[in-house]
mmCIF file of C-alpha atoms in Angstrom:
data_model
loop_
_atom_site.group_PDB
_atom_site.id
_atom_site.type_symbol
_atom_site.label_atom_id
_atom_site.label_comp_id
_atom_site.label_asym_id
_atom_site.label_seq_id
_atom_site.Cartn_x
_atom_site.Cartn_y
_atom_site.Cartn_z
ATOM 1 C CA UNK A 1 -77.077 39.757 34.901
ATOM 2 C CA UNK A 2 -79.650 36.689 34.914
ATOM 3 C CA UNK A 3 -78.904 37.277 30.347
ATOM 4 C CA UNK A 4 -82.850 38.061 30.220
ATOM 5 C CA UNK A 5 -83.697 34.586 31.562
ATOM 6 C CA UNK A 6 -80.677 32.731 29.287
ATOM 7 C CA UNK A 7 -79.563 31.867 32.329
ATOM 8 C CA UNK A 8 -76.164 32.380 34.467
ATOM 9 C CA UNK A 9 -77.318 33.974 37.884
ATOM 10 C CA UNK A 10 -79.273 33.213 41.128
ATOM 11 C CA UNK A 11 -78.266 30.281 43.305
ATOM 12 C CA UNK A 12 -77.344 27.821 40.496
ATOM 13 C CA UNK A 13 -74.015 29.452 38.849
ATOM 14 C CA UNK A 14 -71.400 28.886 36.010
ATOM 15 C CA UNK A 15 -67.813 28.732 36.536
ATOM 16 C CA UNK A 16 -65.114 31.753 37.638
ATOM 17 C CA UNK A 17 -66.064 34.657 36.320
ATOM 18 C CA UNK A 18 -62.001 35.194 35.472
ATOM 19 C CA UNK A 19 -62.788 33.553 32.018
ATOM 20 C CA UNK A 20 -63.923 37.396 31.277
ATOM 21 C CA UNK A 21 -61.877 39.129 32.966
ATOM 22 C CA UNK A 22 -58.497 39.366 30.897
ATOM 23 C CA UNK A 23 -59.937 41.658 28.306
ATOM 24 C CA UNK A 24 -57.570 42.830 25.995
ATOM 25 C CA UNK A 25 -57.552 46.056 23.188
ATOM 26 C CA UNK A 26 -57.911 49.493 23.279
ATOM 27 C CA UNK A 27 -61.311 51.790 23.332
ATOM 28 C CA UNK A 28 -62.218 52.751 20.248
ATOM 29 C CA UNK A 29 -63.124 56.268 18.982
ATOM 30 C CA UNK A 30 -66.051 58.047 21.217
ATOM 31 C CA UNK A 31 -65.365 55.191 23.960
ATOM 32 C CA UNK A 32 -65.221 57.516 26.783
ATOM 33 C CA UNK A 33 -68.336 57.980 28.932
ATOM 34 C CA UNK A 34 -68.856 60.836 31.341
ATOM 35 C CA UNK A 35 -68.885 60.393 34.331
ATOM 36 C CA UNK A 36 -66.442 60.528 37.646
ATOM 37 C CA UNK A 37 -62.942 60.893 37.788
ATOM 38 C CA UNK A 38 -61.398 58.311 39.831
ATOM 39 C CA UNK A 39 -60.845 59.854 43.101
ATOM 40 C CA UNK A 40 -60.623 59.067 47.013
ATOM 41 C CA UNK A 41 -64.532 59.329 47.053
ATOM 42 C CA UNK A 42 -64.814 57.067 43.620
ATOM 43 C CA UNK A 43 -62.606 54.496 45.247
ATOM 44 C CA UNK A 44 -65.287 54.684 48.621
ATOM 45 C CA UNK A 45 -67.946 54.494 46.277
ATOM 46 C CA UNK A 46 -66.872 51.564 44.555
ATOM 47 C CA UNK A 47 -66.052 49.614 47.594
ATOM 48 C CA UNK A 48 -68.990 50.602 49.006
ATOM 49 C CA UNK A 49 -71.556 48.751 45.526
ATOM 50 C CA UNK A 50 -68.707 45.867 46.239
ATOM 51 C CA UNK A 51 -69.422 45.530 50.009
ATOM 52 C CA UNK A 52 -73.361 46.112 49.389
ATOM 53 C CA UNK A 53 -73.730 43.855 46.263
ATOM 54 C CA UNK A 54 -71.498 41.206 47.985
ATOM 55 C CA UNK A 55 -73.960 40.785 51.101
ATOM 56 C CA UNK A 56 -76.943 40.758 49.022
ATOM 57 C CA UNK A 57 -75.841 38.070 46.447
ATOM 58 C CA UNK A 58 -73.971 35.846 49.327
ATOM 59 C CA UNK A 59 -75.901 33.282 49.510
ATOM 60 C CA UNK A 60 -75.635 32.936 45.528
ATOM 61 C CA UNK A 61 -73.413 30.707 43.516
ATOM 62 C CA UNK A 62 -72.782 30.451 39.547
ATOM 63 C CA UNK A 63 -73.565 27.766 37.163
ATOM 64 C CA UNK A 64 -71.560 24.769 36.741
ATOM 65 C CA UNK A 65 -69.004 22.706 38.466
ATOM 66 C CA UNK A 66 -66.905 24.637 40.501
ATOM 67 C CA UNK A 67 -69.894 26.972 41.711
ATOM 68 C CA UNK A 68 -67.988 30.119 41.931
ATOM 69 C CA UNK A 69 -69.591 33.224 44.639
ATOM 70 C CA UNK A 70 -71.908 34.869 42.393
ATOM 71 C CA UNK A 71 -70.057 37.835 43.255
ATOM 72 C CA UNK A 72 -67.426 37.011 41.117
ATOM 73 C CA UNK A 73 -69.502 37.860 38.309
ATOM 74 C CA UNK A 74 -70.137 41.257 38.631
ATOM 75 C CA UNK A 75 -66.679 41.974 39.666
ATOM 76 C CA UNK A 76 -65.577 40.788 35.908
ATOM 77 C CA UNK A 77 -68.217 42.668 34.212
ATOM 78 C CA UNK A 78 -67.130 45.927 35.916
ATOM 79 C CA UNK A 79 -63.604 44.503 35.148
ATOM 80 C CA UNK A 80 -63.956 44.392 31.826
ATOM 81 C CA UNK A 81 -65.214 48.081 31.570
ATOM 82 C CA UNK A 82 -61.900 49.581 33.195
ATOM 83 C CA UNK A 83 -59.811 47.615 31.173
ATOM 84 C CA UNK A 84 -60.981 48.653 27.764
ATOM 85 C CA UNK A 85 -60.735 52.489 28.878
ATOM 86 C CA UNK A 86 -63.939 52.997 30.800
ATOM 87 C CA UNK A 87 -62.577 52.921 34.159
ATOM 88 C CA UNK A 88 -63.098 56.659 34.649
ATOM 89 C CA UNK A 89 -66.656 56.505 34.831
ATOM 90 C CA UNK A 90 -67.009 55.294 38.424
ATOM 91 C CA UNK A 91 -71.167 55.024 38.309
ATOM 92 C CA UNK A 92 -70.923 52.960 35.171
ATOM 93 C CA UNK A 93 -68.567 50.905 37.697
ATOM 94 C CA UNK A 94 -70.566 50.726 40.513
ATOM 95 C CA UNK A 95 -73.803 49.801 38.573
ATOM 96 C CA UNK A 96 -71.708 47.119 37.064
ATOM 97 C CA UNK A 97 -71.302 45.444 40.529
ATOM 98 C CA UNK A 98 -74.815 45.864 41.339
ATOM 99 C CA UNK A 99 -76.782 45.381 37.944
ATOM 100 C CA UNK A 100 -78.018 42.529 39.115
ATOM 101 C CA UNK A 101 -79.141 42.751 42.835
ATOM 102 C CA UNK A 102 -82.602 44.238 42.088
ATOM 103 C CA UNK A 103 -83.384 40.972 39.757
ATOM 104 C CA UNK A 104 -81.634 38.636 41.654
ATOM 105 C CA UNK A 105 -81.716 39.429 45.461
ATOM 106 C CA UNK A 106 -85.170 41.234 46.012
ATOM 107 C CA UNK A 107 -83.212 44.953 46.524
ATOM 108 C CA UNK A 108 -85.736 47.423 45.677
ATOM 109 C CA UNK A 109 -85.234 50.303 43.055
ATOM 110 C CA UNK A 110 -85.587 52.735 46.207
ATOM 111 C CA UNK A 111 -82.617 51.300 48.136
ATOM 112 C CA UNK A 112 -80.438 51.656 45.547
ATOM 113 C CA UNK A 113 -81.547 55.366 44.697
ATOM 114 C CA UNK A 114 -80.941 56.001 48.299
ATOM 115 C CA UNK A 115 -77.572 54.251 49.066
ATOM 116 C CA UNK A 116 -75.668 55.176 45.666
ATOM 117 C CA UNK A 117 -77.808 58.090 43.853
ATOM 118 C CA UNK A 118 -80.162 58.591 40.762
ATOM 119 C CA UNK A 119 -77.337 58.123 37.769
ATOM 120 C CA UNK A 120 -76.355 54.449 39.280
ATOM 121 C CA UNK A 121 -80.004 53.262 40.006
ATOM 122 C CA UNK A 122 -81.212 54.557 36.607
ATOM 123 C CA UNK A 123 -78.505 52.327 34.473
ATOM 124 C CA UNK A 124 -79.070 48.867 37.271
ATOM 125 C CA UNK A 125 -82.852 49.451 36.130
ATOM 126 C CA UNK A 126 -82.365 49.482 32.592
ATOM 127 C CA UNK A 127 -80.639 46.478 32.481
ATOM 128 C CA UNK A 128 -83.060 44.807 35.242
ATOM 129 C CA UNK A 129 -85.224 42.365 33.579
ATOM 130 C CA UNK A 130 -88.901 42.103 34.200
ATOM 131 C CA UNK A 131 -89.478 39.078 36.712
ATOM 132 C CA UNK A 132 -93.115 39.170 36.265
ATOM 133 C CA UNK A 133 -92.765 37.762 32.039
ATOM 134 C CA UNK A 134 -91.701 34.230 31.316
ATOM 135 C CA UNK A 135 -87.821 33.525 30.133
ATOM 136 C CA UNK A 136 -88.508 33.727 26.560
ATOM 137 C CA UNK A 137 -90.689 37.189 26.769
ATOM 138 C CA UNK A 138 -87.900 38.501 28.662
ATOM 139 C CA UNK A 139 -85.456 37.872 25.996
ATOM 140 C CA UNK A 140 -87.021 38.861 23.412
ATOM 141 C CA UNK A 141 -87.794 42.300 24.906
ATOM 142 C CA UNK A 142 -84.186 42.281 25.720
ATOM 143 C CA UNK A 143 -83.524 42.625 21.678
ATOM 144 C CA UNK A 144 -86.591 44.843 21.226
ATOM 145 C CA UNK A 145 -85.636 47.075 23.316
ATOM 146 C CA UNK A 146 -81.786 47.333 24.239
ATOM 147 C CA UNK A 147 -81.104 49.652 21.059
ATOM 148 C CA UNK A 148 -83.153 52.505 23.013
ATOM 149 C CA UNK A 149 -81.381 52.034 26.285
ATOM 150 C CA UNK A 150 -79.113 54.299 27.781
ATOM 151 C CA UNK A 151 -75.082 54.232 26.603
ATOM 152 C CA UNK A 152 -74.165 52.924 29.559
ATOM 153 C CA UNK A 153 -76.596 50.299 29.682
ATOM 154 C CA UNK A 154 -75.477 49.215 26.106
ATOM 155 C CA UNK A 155 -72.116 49.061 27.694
ATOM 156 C CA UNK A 156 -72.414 47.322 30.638
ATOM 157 C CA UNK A 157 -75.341 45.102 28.310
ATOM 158 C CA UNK A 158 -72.256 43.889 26.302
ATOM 159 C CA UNK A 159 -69.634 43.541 29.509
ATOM 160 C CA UNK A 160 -72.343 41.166 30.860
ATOM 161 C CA UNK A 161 -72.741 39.347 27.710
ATOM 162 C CA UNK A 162 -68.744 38.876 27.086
ATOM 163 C CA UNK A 163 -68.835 37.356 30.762
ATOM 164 C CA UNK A 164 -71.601 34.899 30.398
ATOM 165 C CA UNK A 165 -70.106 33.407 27.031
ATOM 166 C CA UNK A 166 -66.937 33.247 28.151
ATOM 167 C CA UNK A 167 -68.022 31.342 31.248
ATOM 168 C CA UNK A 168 -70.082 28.978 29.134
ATOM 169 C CA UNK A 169 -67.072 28.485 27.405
ATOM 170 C CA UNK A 170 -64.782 27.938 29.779
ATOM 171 C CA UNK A 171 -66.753 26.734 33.030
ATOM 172 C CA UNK A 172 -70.040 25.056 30.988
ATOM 173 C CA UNK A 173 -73.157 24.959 33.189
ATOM 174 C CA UNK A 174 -75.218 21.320 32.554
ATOM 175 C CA UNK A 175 -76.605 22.606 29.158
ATOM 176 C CA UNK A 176 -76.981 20.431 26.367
ATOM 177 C CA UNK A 177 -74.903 22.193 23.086
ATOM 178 C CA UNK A 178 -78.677 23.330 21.697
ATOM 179 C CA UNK A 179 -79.167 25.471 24.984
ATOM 180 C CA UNK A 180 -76.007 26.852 24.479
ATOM 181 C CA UNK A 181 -76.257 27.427 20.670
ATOM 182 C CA UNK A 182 -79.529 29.229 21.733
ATOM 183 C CA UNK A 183 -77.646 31.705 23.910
ATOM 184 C CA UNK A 184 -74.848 32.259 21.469
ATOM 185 C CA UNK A 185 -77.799 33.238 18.642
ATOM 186 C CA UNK A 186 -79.644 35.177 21.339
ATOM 187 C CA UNK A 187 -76.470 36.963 22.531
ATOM 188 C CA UNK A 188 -75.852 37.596 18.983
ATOM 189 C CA UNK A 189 -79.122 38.835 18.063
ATOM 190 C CA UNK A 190 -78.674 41.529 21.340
ATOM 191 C CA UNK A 191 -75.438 42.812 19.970
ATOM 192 C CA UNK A 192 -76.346 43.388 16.690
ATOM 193 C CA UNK A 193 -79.210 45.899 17.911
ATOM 194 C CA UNK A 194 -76.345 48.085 19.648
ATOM 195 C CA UNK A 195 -73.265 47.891 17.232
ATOM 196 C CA UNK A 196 -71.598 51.132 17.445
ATOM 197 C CA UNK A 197 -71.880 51.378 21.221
ATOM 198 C CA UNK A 198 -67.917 50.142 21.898
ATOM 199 C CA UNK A 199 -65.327 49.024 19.215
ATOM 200 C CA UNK A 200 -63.612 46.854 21.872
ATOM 201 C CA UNK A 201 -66.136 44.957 24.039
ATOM 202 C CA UNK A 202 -67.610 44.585 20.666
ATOM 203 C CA UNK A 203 -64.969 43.116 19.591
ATOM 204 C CA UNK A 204 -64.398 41.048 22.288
ATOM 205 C CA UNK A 205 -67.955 39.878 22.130
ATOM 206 C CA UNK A 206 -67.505 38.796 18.388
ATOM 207 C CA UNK A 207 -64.458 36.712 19.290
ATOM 208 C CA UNK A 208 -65.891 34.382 22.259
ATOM 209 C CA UNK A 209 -68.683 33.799 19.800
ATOM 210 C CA UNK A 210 -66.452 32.776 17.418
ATOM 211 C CA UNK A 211 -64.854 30.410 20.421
ATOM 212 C CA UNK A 212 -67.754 29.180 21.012
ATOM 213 C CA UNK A 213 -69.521 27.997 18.248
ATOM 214 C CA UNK A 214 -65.577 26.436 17.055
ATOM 215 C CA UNK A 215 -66.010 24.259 20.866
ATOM 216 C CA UNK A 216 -69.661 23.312 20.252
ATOM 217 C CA UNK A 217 -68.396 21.886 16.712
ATOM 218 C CA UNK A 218 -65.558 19.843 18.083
#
């Protein structure tokens, strides 16, 4: 996700998005999301968001030195959902690998509806910033309006989050510390409108803030 304008997608990109991946802890209570069992056809399903989002964002590469495939990104973020005990819900995994083609890569709300169904395409537009305000407007409807969003756009809201810090963290993009002091307080200011959504990507969240600010100290 393009972090409502903060600023980790598109063709300038930040690092491996592995720094995110290794999420440790359990889900907390009320963690589980309906949705799709894993199955033969979840498995198709998922490959299929990974082969589509793949093409679209190919050309793409993250922030920072070792400008990583932008694909890497989304990959983690849906990563990070499975491994704290939302891997069940394959749409919440699916619009995890594509939340950000309809911002980024010019994929229209109809495609999606028609290549992966209503439930995916309704939590990719949630979390699909407005390209028509300027960076700032678009992040500070972000923390207007992310405590009315779906559950599983708060979710995969806070995946994306806990993969952008931990990038800047471990694979900096050319920001001076105040940028990234900004988009610690910004991520921050998201979070704390959807506490409650996930013990452990909350969690998570809390500690590569922590991280960070302890680096940008140093």
């Amino acid at each position: 996700m393009t972090a409502s304008g903060g600023g980790f997608s598109g063709d300038a990109g930040s690092g491996t998005a592995g720094s995110g991946a290794g999420v440790s802890g359990t889900a907390g209570s009320g963690d589980a999301v309906s949705g799709d069992l894993v199955s033969g056809a979840g498995v198709s399903g998922l490959l299929q968001a990974l082969r589509f989002a793949a093409e679209k964002h190919r050309d793409h590469r993250r922030k920072g030195a070792t400008a990583a495939p932008y694909i890497n990104h989304p990959i983690t973020v849906a990563e990070q959902l499975a491994a704290l005990g939302l891997g069940s819900d394959v749409e919440l995994l699916m619009a995890a690998i594509l939340h950000d083609v309809v911002e980024d890569t010019g994929t229209t709300e109809a495609e999606l509806v028609e290549a992966f169904g209503e439930r995916v395409t309704r939590i990719v537009m949630e979390v699909t910033d407005d390209g028509n305000l300027r960076r700032e407007e678009r992040k500070s409807q972000t923390v207007s309006n992310i405590a009315g969003k779906s559950r599983e756009a708060r979710l995969l809201k806070l995946s994306d989050l806990i993969a952008n810090i931990g990038d800047m963290i471990h694979h900096p993009p050319h920001w001076d510390d105040e940028r990234k002091r900004e988009y610690l307080d910004w991520g921050e200011a998201v979070v704390n409108r959807l506490r409650g959504t996930h013990h452990g990507l909350e969690a998570r969240f809390d500690a590569l803030v922590r991280e960070g600010r302890a680096v940008l100290t140093e």
